[in-house]
Amino acid sequence: MDSTLFNQRFFSFLKESTTAFHAVEAIRKRLEDNGFLCLRENERWSLDNGQPYYIVRDDASLIAFNTGKDAKCGFRMIGAHSDSPSLKIKPQPDIFDKSYHKLGVEVYGGAILGSWFDRQLSIAGRVAYTDKKGRPHRSLVDLEKAAGILPSVALHLDREVNSGKSINLQNDIIPLVGTGTQQKNSSFAEWLADVITQQHHAPVEIGDILAFDLFFYDPQPPGYAGLNDEFIVGSRLDNLLSCFIAVEALAAADKDHNYIFVCNNHEEVGSATAPGAQGNMLLALMERLFPDSEDRHRLLADSFFISMDNAHAVHPNHPQKHDDSHGVYLNYGPVIKTNALQRYASTALTAAAFRLLCKEAEVKAQDFVMRNDLACGSTIGPLTSAKLGLPTVDIGAASLAMHSLRETTGSKDPLLLYRVIHHFLNRRQIPKIV
């Protein structure tokens, strides 16, 4: 497969996936194009082996699965998360001050806040509202153009701006969206009602809006950088790169095998929610597929879970931030992540199994270990592994500027990781170290 064509499909997916809600909607469409059928958690199921299905919870978490010819064999499982650090608009966001119209926001996740300044920002998410007959609806919305900006203070007004000045979350992170004083048709709710009316062809007024989950995002499309296009630069690479690779691999997966892809929301804020990795979504699915606890426990013990989340590449200007013996580089292949405190779920046996997959797919693997004097991040891997008792490995594509508004990965890395995940889903047997 050609890297350029693969990356172009990835770029298209990123453009669609402006929020976690939009990402799951894009995944859902791709799954249905490849024969997956939708199931609802509140309905009784009648399933056929070899027919792939998917479920969605709270619009931003999804599980796709297939039971093959021998439904009691172990599952090939892959996981990722749909959310990214962002700015979430408050329920009563309007701030009119000094002839400016601003919107109050909360910081969602561990964003690198400096990267949000002086960039054009758009708005997307979901809205709940009533129609003219009083019936409730929910819809996704996406402005698809610049709506706001966080302007920096000019150097002439703040001579300390380049001296590591701290950012105050309450006072400094307030996007500017307009000018003028508060008046009719100037509120955010008025604007939102108009957007819903235009995008969904349903007349909605300000009083019809019930609630919303809306976020600012960077509308600049992803693209290449480097003298020879060595890099991919874009928003939400963490962790939509993993989501895209998973869906591409599912489309080419052998339907004789058991497999699952779980895409959780809320990883960036701790996962302790119903659709998050600490919730019961995956466990509830397994209980429905295998009501007999003996069969279920045996099957889970025979399964293998690959938790995919981006990994830190050595920073070109700050190599001292990395362990000298565990250098990770862009375009050198997927990264196995290990941590003695189990912030990553990898063990010697699960890391060995993934390294075997890489070897068979003719892809090199890299190793990431955090410096002992720096705190380590985490993933859905340890949470999922602990809840279900799954042998788990934490891996990901190498990246720079993780949690920035614009992140960077290698232009070869998406296809390299895909080759390994594709091999995993189609391998005759689940890899095990015996």
GROMACS .gro file of C-alpha atoms in nm:
model
  434
    1MET     CA    1   0.000   0.000   0.000
    2ASP     CA    2   0.121   0.351  -0.083
    3SER     CA    3   0.192   0.586   0.211
    4THR     CA    4   0.070   0.892   0.021
    5LEU     CA    5  -0.273   0.747  -0.051
    6PHE     CA    6  -0.301   0.610   0.302
    7ASN     CA    7  -0.215   0.950   0.450
    8GLN     CA    8  -0.467   1.126   0.225
    9ARG     CA    9  -0.741   0.904   0.367
   10PHE     CA   10  -0.614   0.988   0.714
   11PHE     CA   11  -0.628   1.361   0.636
   12SER     CA   12  -0.989   1.323   0.520
   13PHE     CA   13  -1.078   1.144   0.843
   14LEU     CA   14  -0.913   1.418   1.053
   15LYS     CA   15  -1.105   1.692   0.871
   16GLU     CA   16  -1.434   1.518   0.952
   17SER     CA   17  -1.341   1.444   1.315
   18THR     CA   18  -1.348   1.792   1.466
   19THR     CA   19  -1.476   1.665   1.804
   20ALA     CA   20  -1.504   1.322   1.967
   21PHE     CA   21  -1.869   1.317   1.856
   22HIS     CA   22  -1.773   1.381   1.495
   23ALA     CA   23  -1.489   1.128   1.515
   24VAL     CA   24  -1.728   0.851   1.622
   25GLU     CA   25  -1.974   0.956   1.351
   26ALA     CA   26  -1.695   0.931   1.091
   27ILE     CA   27  -1.595   0.590   1.228
   28ARG     CA   28  -1.956   0.475   1.222
   29LYS     CA   29  -1.995   0.569   0.855
   30ARG     CA   30  -1.675   0.385   0.760
   31LEU     CA   31  -1.785   0.076   0.949
   32GLU     CA   32  -2.124   0.071   0.780
   33ASP     CA   33  -1.959   0.111   0.440
   34ASN     CA   34  -1.774  -0.212   0.524
   35GLY     CA   35  -2.077  -0.414   0.628
   36PHE     CA   36  -2.098  -0.346   1.003
   37LEU     CA   37  -2.450  -0.330   1.147
   38CYS     CA   38  -2.557  -0.098   1.429
   39LEU     CA   39  -2.687  -0.241   1.757
   40ARG     CA   40  -2.851  -0.045   2.038
   41GLU     CA   41  -2.768  -0.123   2.398
   42ASN     CA   42  -3.134  -0.086   2.507
   43GLU     CA   43  -3.262  -0.351   2.263
   44ARG     CA   44  -3.249  -0.732   2.256
   45TRP     CA   45  -2.986  -0.867   2.018
   46SER     CA   46  -2.990  -1.158   1.776
   47LEU     CA   47  -2.638  -1.199   1.638
   48ASP     CA   48  -2.488  -1.400   1.354
   49ASN     CA   49  -2.130  -1.527   1.355
   50GLY     CA   50  -1.925  -1.367   1.080
   51GLN     CA   51  -2.148  -1.057   1.073
   52PRO     CA   52  -1.966  -0.757   1.224
   53TYR     CA   53  -2.157  -0.513   1.447
   54TYR     CA   54  -2.098  -0.193   1.639
   55ILE     CA   55  -2.253  -0.005   1.933
   56VAL     CA   56  -2.228   0.363   2.028
   57ARG     CA   57  -2.262   0.509   2.377
   58ASP     CA   58  -2.319   0.879   2.447
   59ASP     CA   59  -2.236   0.966   2.084
   60ALA     CA   60  -1.858   0.967   2.140
   61SER     CA   61  -1.765   0.610   2.241
   62LEU     CA   62  -1.792   0.310   2.011
   63ILE     CA   63  -1.721  -0.062   2.010
   64ALA     CA   64  -1.702  -0.261   1.686
   65PHE     CA   65  -1.687  -0.640   1.706
   66ASN     CA   66  -1.715  -0.966   1.518
   67THR     CA   67  -1.761  -1.324   1.639
   68GLY     CA   68  -1.606  -1.571   1.400
   69LYS     CA   69  -1.659  -1.939   1.325
   70ASP     CA   70  -1.547  -2.046   1.671
   71ALA     CA   71  -1.705  -1.788   1.894
   72LYS     CA   72  -1.535  -1.928   2.205
   73CYS     CA   73  -1.182  -1.857   2.083
   74GLY     CA   74  -0.996  -1.556   2.220
   75PHE     CA   75  -1.054  -1.206   2.084
   76ARG     CA   76  -0.802  -0.994   1.896
   77MET     CA   77  -0.868  -0.660   2.065
   78ILE     CA   78  -0.750  -0.309   1.985
   79GLY     CA   79  -0.832   0.012   2.169
   80ALA     CA   80  -0.794   0.387   2.133
   81HIS     CA   81  -0.970   0.704   2.249
   82SER     CA   82  -1.178   0.958   2.059
   83ASP     CA   83  -1.115   1.276   2.261
   84SER     CA   84  -0.836   1.534   2.249
   85PRO     CA   85  -0.748   1.832   2.471
   86SER     CA   86  -0.962   2.130   2.380
   87LEU     CA   87  -1.163   2.431   2.502
   88LYS     CA   88  -1.521   2.347   2.601
   89ILE     CA   89  -1.776   2.628   2.585
   90LYS     CA   90  -1.955   2.699   2.915
   91PRO     CA   91  -2.337   2.670   2.939
   92GLN     CA   92  -2.378   3.049   2.979
   93PRO     CA   93  -2.075   3.163   2.780
   94ASP     CA   94  -2.148   3.522   2.673
   95ILE     CA   95  -1.912   3.790   2.806
   96PHE     CA   96  -1.969   4.145   2.680
   97ASP     CA   97  -1.690   4.378   2.790
   98LYS     CA   98  -1.520   4.688   2.647
   99SER     CA   99  -1.709   4.653   2.316
  100TYR     CA  100  -1.589   4.294   2.279
  101HIS     CA  101  -1.794   3.975   2.269
  102LYS     CA  102  -1.610   3.681   2.427
  103LEU     CA  103  -1.709   3.326   2.519
  104GLY     CA  104  -1.627   3.162   2.850
  105VAL     CA  105  -1.468   2.818   2.823
  106GLU     CA  106  -1.331   2.539   3.039
  107VAL     CA  107  -1.005   2.369   2.949
  108TYR     CA  108  -1.074   2.004   2.862
  109GLY     CA  109  -0.775   1.777   2.926
  110GLY     CA  110  -0.407   1.865   2.946
  111ALA     CA  111  -0.381   2.113   2.661
  112ILE     CA  112  -0.060   2.304   2.578
  113LEU     CA  113  -0.243   2.634   2.613
  114GLY     CA  114   0.020   2.851   2.447
  115SER     CA  115  -0.045   2.672   2.118
  116TRP     CA  116  -0.404   2.801   2.112
  117PHE     CA  117  -0.313   3.169   2.094
  118ASP     CA  118  -0.334   3.369   1.769
  119ARG     CA  119  -0.492   3.085   1.574
  120GLN     CA  120  -0.827   3.091   1.399
  121LEU     CA  121  -1.069   2.875   1.597
  122SER     CA  122  -1.394   2.714   1.489
  123ILE     CA  123  -1.674   2.557   1.693
  124ALA     CA  124  -1.828   2.208   1.679
  125GLY     CA  125  -2.004   1.953   1.899
  126ARG     CA  126  -2.357   1.839   1.975
  127VAL     CA  127  -2.675   2.022   2.069
  128ALA     CA  128  -3.003   1.908   2.229
  129TYR     CA  129  -3.312   2.108   2.133
  130THR     CA  130  -3.688   2.085   2.077
  131ASP     CA  131  -3.872   2.124   1.750
  132LYS     CA  132  -4.189   2.330   1.701
  133LYS     CA  133  -4.399   2.043   1.837
  134GLY     CA  134  -4.195   2.025   2.153
  135ARG     CA  135  -4.021   1.699   2.059
  136PRO     CA  136  -3.659   1.668   2.176
  137HIS     CA  137  -3.375   1.612   1.928
  138ARG     CA  138  -2.997   1.599   1.933
  139SER     CA  139  -2.773   1.691   1.644
  140LEU     CA  140  -2.410   1.739   1.561
  141VAL     CA  141  -2.308   2.087   1.450
  142ASP     CA  142  -1.987   2.219   1.296
  143LEU     CA  143  -1.939   2.582   1.202
  144GLU     CA  144  -1.664   2.481   0.955
  145LYS     CA  145  -1.514   2.832   0.957
  146ALA     CA  146  -1.320   3.051   1.195
  147ALA     CA  147  -1.537   3.187   1.476
  148GLY     CA  148  -1.292   3.303   1.740
  149ILE     CA  149  -0.936   3.382   1.836
  150LEU     CA  150  -0.724   3.406   2.152
  151PRO     CA  151  -0.513   3.716   2.086
  152SER     CA  152  -0.176   3.743   2.260
  153VAL     CA  153  -0.077   4.055   2.450
  154ALA     CA  154   0.159   4.259   2.233
  155LEU     CA  155   0.527   4.260   2.328
  156HIS     CA  156   0.511   4.638   2.381
  157LEU     CA  157   0.245   4.586   2.650
  158ASP     CA  158   0.412   4.290   2.818
  159ARG     CA  159   0.792   4.287   2.801
  160GLU     CA  160   0.799   3.961   3.002
  161VAL     CA  161   0.601   3.766   2.743
  162ASN     CA  162   0.910   3.567   2.636
  163SER     CA  163   1.022   3.493   2.991
  164GLY     CA  164   0.798   3.198   3.067
  165LYS     CA  165   0.497   3.393   3.187
  166SER     CA  166   0.223   3.170   3.330
  167ILE     CA  167  -0.124   3.147   3.175
  168ASN     CA  168  -0.425   3.206   3.400
  169LEU     CA  169  -0.704   2.964   3.302
  170GLN     CA  170  -0.984   3.199   3.409
  171ASN     CA  171  -0.853   3.531   3.280
  172ASP     CA  172  -0.639   3.450   2.976
  173ILE     CA  173  -0.835   3.171   2.804
  174ILE     CA  174  -1.144   3.359   2.681
  175PRO     CA  175  -1.182   3.342   2.301
  176LEU     CA  176  -1.286   3.661   2.124
  177VAL     CA  177  -1.578   3.604   1.886
  178GLY     CA  178  -1.712   3.951   1.800
  179THR     CA  179  -1.747   4.320   1.872
  180GLY     CA  180  -2.028   4.531   2.005
  181THR     CA  181  -2.245   4.541   2.316
  182GLN     CA  182  -2.515   4.295   2.421
  183GLN     CA  183  -2.819   4.338   2.199
  184LYS     CA  184  -3.077   4.135   2.010
  185ASN     CA  185  -2.932   3.860   1.786
  186SER     CA  186  -2.588   3.901   1.941
  187SER     CA  187  -2.586   3.619   2.198
  188PHE     CA  188  -2.418   3.284   2.146
  189ALA     CA  189  -2.754   3.109   2.184
  190GLU     CA  190  -2.900   3.318   1.899
  191TRP     CA  191  -2.605   3.229   1.682
  192LEU     CA  192  -2.634   2.860   1.773
  193ALA     CA  193  -3.005   2.848   1.692
  194ASP     CA  194  -2.929   2.994   1.350
  195VAL     CA  195  -2.654   2.734   1.288
  196ILE     CA  196  -2.890   2.447   1.375
  197THR     CA  197  -3.158   2.593   1.150
  198GLN     CA  198  -2.919   2.617   0.855
  199GLN     CA  199  -2.738   2.285   0.898
  200HIS     CA  200  -3.042   2.071   0.980
  201HIS     CA  201  -3.313   2.260   0.789
  202ALA     CA  202  -3.528   2.281   1.101
  203PRO     CA  203  -3.643   2.619   1.235
  204VAL     CA  204  -3.494   2.652   1.584
  205GLU     CA  205  -3.520   2.954   1.811
  206ILE     CA  206  -3.319   3.046   2.118
  207GLY     CA  207  -3.582   2.909   2.355
  208ASP     CA  208  -3.573   2.569   2.183
  209ILE     CA  209  -3.211   2.496   2.283
  210LEU     CA  210  -3.194   2.267   2.585
  211ALA     CA  211  -2.819   2.207   2.630
  212PHE     CA  212  -2.498   2.158   2.434
  213ASP     CA  213  -2.147   2.008   2.440
  214LEU     CA  214  -1.953   2.243   2.215
  215PHE     CA  215  -1.579   2.289   2.172
  216PHE     CA  216  -1.340   2.523   1.997
  217TYR     CA  217  -1.111   2.349   1.748
  218ASP     CA  218  -0.845   2.433   1.491
  219PRO     CA  219  -1.002   2.436   1.142
  220GLN     CA  220  -0.667   2.440   0.960
  221PRO     CA  221  -0.643   2.111   0.769
  222PRO     CA  222  -0.361   1.862   0.832
  223GLY     CA  223  -0.070   1.851   0.591
  224TYR     CA  224   0.293   1.771   0.532
  225ALA     CA  225   0.607   1.945   0.656
  226GLY     CA  226   0.976   1.886   0.592
  227LEU     CA  227   1.194   1.936   0.286
  228ASN     CA  228   1.084   1.596   0.160
  229ASP     CA  229   0.743   1.573   0.331
  230GLU     CA  230   0.890   1.371   0.617
  231PHE     CA  231   0.632   1.491   0.869
  232ILE     CA  232   0.256   1.510   0.915
  233VAL     CA  233   0.129   1.811   1.109
  234GLY     CA  234  -0.228   1.847   1.228
  235SER     CA  235  -0.471   1.873   1.516
  236ARG     CA  236  -0.597   1.580   1.722
  237LEU     CA  237  -0.332   1.333   1.602
  238ASP     CA  238  -0.352   1.212   1.963
  239ASN     CA  239  -0.543   0.992   1.936
  240LEU     CA  240  -0.734   1.002   1.607
  241LEU     CA  241  -0.433   0.853   1.429
  242SER     CA  242  -0.488   0.533   1.628
  243CYS     CA  243  -0.864   0.543   1.564
  244PHE     CA  244  -0.811   0.575   1.189
  245ILE     CA  245  -0.561   0.290   1.178
  246ALA     CA  246  -0.798   0.068   1.375
  247VAL     CA  247  -1.091   0.132   1.140
  248GLU     CA  248  -0.877   0.078   0.831
  249ALA     CA  249  -0.758  -0.254   0.975
  250LEU     CA  250  -1.112  -0.360   1.068
  251ALA     CA  251  -1.223  -0.305   0.710
  252ALA     CA  252  -0.970  -0.568   0.597
  253ALA     CA  253  -1.005  -0.804   0.895
  254ASP     CA  254  -1.070  -1.177   0.854
  255LYS     CA  255  -1.433  -1.232   0.958
  256ASP     CA  256  -1.353  -1.589   1.062
  257HIS     CA  257  -1.178  -1.443   1.369
  258ASN     CA  258  -1.312  -1.288   1.688
  259TYR     CA  259  -1.211  -0.924   1.712
  260ILE     CA  260  -1.307  -0.607   1.895
  261PHE     CA  261  -1.220  -0.240   1.855
  262VAL     CA  262  -1.306  -0.020   2.152
  263CYS     CA  263  -1.292   0.358   2.113
  264ASN     CA  264  -1.350   0.534   2.445
  265ASN     CA  265  -1.425   0.898   2.513
  266HIS     CA  266  -1.290   1.093   2.814
  267GLU     CA  267  -0.938   0.942   2.822
  268GLU     CA  268  -0.794   1.292   2.841
  269VAL     CA  269  -0.986   1.362   3.165
  270GLY     CA  270  -0.937   1.033   3.349
  271SER     CA  271  -1.184   0.789   3.186
  272ALA     CA  272  -1.406   0.769   3.498
  273THR     CA  273  -1.734   0.796   3.307
  274ALA     CA  274  -1.996   0.562   3.160
  275PRO     CA  275  -1.847   0.585   2.808
  276GLY     CA  276  -1.489   0.599   2.942
  277ALA     CA  277  -1.245   0.312   2.992
  278GLN     CA  278  -1.331   0.299   3.362
  279GLY     CA  279  -1.697   0.251   3.271
  280ASN     CA  280  -1.867  -0.080   3.196
  281MET     CA  281  -1.914  -0.049   2.820
  282LEU     CA  282  -1.671  -0.321   2.714
  283LEU     CA  283  -1.746  -0.547   3.010
  284ALA     CA  284  -2.122  -0.518   2.947
  285LEU     CA  285  -2.067  -0.617   2.584
  286MET     CA  286  -1.868  -0.924   2.681
  287GLU     CA  287  -2.135  -1.025   2.934
  288ARG     CA  288  -2.401  -1.006   2.665
  289LEU     CA  289  -2.194  -1.198   2.412
  290PHE     CA  290  -2.099  -1.466   2.667
  291PRO     CA  291  -2.353  -1.483   2.952
  292ASP     CA  292  -2.186  -1.790   3.100
  293SER     CA  293  -1.916  -1.653   3.331
  294GLU     CA  294  -1.694  -1.961   3.293
  295ASP     CA  295  -1.691  -1.928   2.914
  296ARG     CA  296  -1.637  -1.553   2.938
  297HIS     CA  297  -1.343  -1.570   3.178
  298ARG     CA  298  -1.173  -1.840   2.974
  299LEU     CA  299  -1.222  -1.644   2.654
  300LEU     CA  300  -1.085  -1.319   2.802
  301ALA     CA  301  -0.781  -1.502   2.938
  302ASP     CA  302  -0.721  -1.630   2.586
  303SER     CA  303  -0.755  -1.283   2.427
  304PHE     CA  304  -0.494  -1.015   2.355
  305PHE     CA  305  -0.548  -0.638   2.380
  306ILE     CA  306  -0.339  -0.379   2.194
  307SER     CA  307  -0.390  -0.034   2.346
  308MET     CA  308  -0.293   0.228   2.087
  309ASP     CA  309  -0.200   0.582   2.187
  310ASN     CA  310   0.072   0.809   2.051
  311ALA     CA  311   0.423   0.792   2.200
  312HIS     CA  312   0.680   1.066   2.264
  313ALA     CA  313   0.955   1.094   2.004
  314VAL     CA  314   1.288   1.246   2.103
  315HIS     CA  315   1.249   1.623   2.081
  316PRO     CA  316   1.498   1.770   1.831
  317ASN     CA  317   1.579   2.068   2.056
  318HIS     CA  318   1.540   1.903   2.397
  319PRO     CA  319   1.684   1.551   2.380
  320GLN     CA  320   1.766   1.574   2.751
  321LYS     CA  321   1.394   1.523   2.820
  322HIS     CA  322   1.431   1.158   2.715
  323ASP     CA  323   1.604   0.848   2.848
  324ASP     CA  324   1.931   0.815   2.658
  325SER     CA  325   1.892   0.440   2.607
  326HIS     CA  326   1.536   0.455   2.476
  327GLY     CA  327   1.536   0.704   2.191
  328VAL     CA  328   1.215   0.707   1.986
  329TYR     CA  329   1.216   0.866   1.641
  330LEU     CA  330   0.966   0.961   1.374
  331ASN     CA  331   0.938   0.727   1.073
  332TYR     CA  332   1.116   0.443   1.256
  333GLY     CA  333   0.811   0.232   1.336
  334PRO     CA  334   0.561   0.175   1.618
  335VAL     CA  335   0.662   0.220   1.981
  336ILE     CA  336   0.621  -0.025   2.269
  337LYS     CA  337   0.559   0.169   2.592
  338THR     CA  338   0.658   0.028   2.930
  339ASN     CA  339   0.651   0.167   3.283
  340ALA     CA  340   0.749   0.002   3.613
  341LEU     CA  341   0.456   0.172   3.791
  342GLN     CA  342   0.216   0.022   3.534
  343ARG     CA  343   0.102   0.352   3.390
  344TYR     CA  344   0.133   0.146   3.074
  345ALA     CA  345   0.002  -0.211   3.078
  346SER     CA  346   0.286  -0.369   2.879
  347THR     CA  347   0.467  -0.667   3.032
  348ALA     CA  348   0.766  -0.860   2.902
  349LEU     CA  349   0.531  -1.123   2.756
  350THR     CA  350   0.288  -0.883   2.590
  351ALA     CA  351   0.572  -0.664   2.458
  352ALA     CA  352   0.737  -0.976   2.318
  353ALA     CA  353   0.413  -1.078   2.146
  354PHE     CA  354   0.380  -0.735   1.982
  355ARG     CA  355   0.745  -0.736   1.880
  356LEU     CA  356   0.680  -1.074   1.715
  357LEU     CA  357   0.389  -0.920   1.521
  358CYS     CA  358   0.619  -0.639   1.404
  359LYS     CA  359   0.884  -0.886   1.296
  360GLU     CA  360   0.632  -1.089   1.098
  361ALA     CA  361   0.495  -0.773   0.936
  362GLU     CA  362   0.853  -0.665   0.852
  363VAL     CA  363   0.821  -0.348   1.060
  364LYS     CA  364   1.077  -0.234   1.317
  365ALA     CA  365   0.960  -0.170   1.675
  366GLN     CA  366   1.092   0.095   1.914
  367ASP     CA  367   1.088   0.111   2.295
  368PHE     CA  368   0.977   0.404   2.511
  369VAL     CA  369   1.055   0.441   2.881
  370MET     CA  370   1.007   0.772   3.063
  371ARG     CA  371   1.298   0.936   3.243
  372ASN     CA  372   1.295   0.844   3.612
  373ASP     CA  373   1.272   1.209   3.715
  374LEU     CA  374   0.968   1.289   3.499
  375ALA     CA  375   0.608   1.181   3.554
  376CYS     CA  376   0.465   0.934   3.305
  377GLY     CA  377   0.132   0.971   3.127
  378SER     CA  378  -0.113   0.682   3.092
  379THR     CA  379  -0.367   0.531   2.851
  380ILE     CA  380  -0.683   0.322   2.846
  381GLY     CA  381  -0.457   0.014   2.851
  382PRO     CA  382  -0.412  -0.034   3.229
  383LEU     CA  383  -0.778   0.050   3.297
  384THR     CA  384  -0.914  -0.196   3.042
  385SER     CA  385  -0.663  -0.463   3.135
  386ALA     CA  386  -0.748  -0.440   3.506
  387LYS     CA  387  -1.125  -0.441   3.454
  388LEU     CA  388  -1.134  -0.743   3.221
  389GLY     CA  389  -0.814  -0.930   3.312
  390LEU     CA  390  -0.674  -0.894   2.961
  391PRO     CA  391  -0.312  -0.952   2.853
  392THR     CA  392  -0.234  -0.602   2.724
  393VAL     CA  393   0.042  -0.413   2.547
  394ASP     CA  394   0.058  -0.032   2.518
  395ILE     CA  395   0.192   0.089   2.185
  396GLY     CA  396   0.162   0.388   1.953
  397ALA     CA  397   0.301   0.596   1.672
  398ALA     CA  398   0.589   0.831   1.756
  399SER     CA  399   0.494   1.198   1.777
  400LEU     CA  400   0.612   1.543   1.875
  401ALA     CA  401   0.426   1.822   2.059
  402MET     CA  402   0.166   1.587   2.209
  403HIS     CA  403  -0.135   1.786   2.339
  404SER     CA  404  -0.044   2.090   2.133
  405LEU     CA  405  -0.311   2.235   1.907
  406ARG     CA  406  -0.086   2.118   1.619
  407GLU     CA  407   0.096   1.788   1.669
  408THR     CA  408   0.353   1.614   1.450
  409THR     CA  409   0.416   1.255   1.346
  410GLY     CA  410   0.623   1.093   1.072
  411SER     CA  411   0.467   1.059   0.727
  412LYS     CA  412   0.563   0.690   0.722
  413ASP     CA  413   0.435   0.612   1.070
  414PRO     CA  414   0.061   0.569   0.996
  415LEU     CA  415   0.118   0.298   0.736
  416LEU     CA  416   0.388   0.124   0.942
  417LEU     CA  417   0.152   0.088   1.238
  418TYR     CA  418  -0.136  -0.015   1.013
  419ARG     CA  419   0.069  -0.301   0.870
  420VAL     CA  420   0.121  -0.445   1.219
  421ILE     CA  421  -0.244  -0.407   1.327
  422HIS     CA  422  -0.366  -0.554   0.997
  423HIS     CA  423  -0.137  -0.852   1.050
  424PHE     CA  424  -0.264  -0.894   1.406
  425LEU     CA  425  -0.628  -0.908   1.297
  426ASN     CA  426  -0.558  -1.153   1.014
  427ARG     CA  427  -0.291  -1.376   1.172
  428ARG     CA  428  -0.394  -1.740   1.199
  429GLN     CA  429  -0.352  -1.739   1.576
  430ILE     CA  430  -0.331  -1.478   1.851
  431PRO     CA  431   0.038  -1.431   1.938
  432LYS     CA  432   0.141  -1.588   2.267
  433ILE     CA  433   0.472  -1.642   2.440
  434VAL     CA  434   0.459  -1.997   2.582
   0.00000   0.00000   0.00000
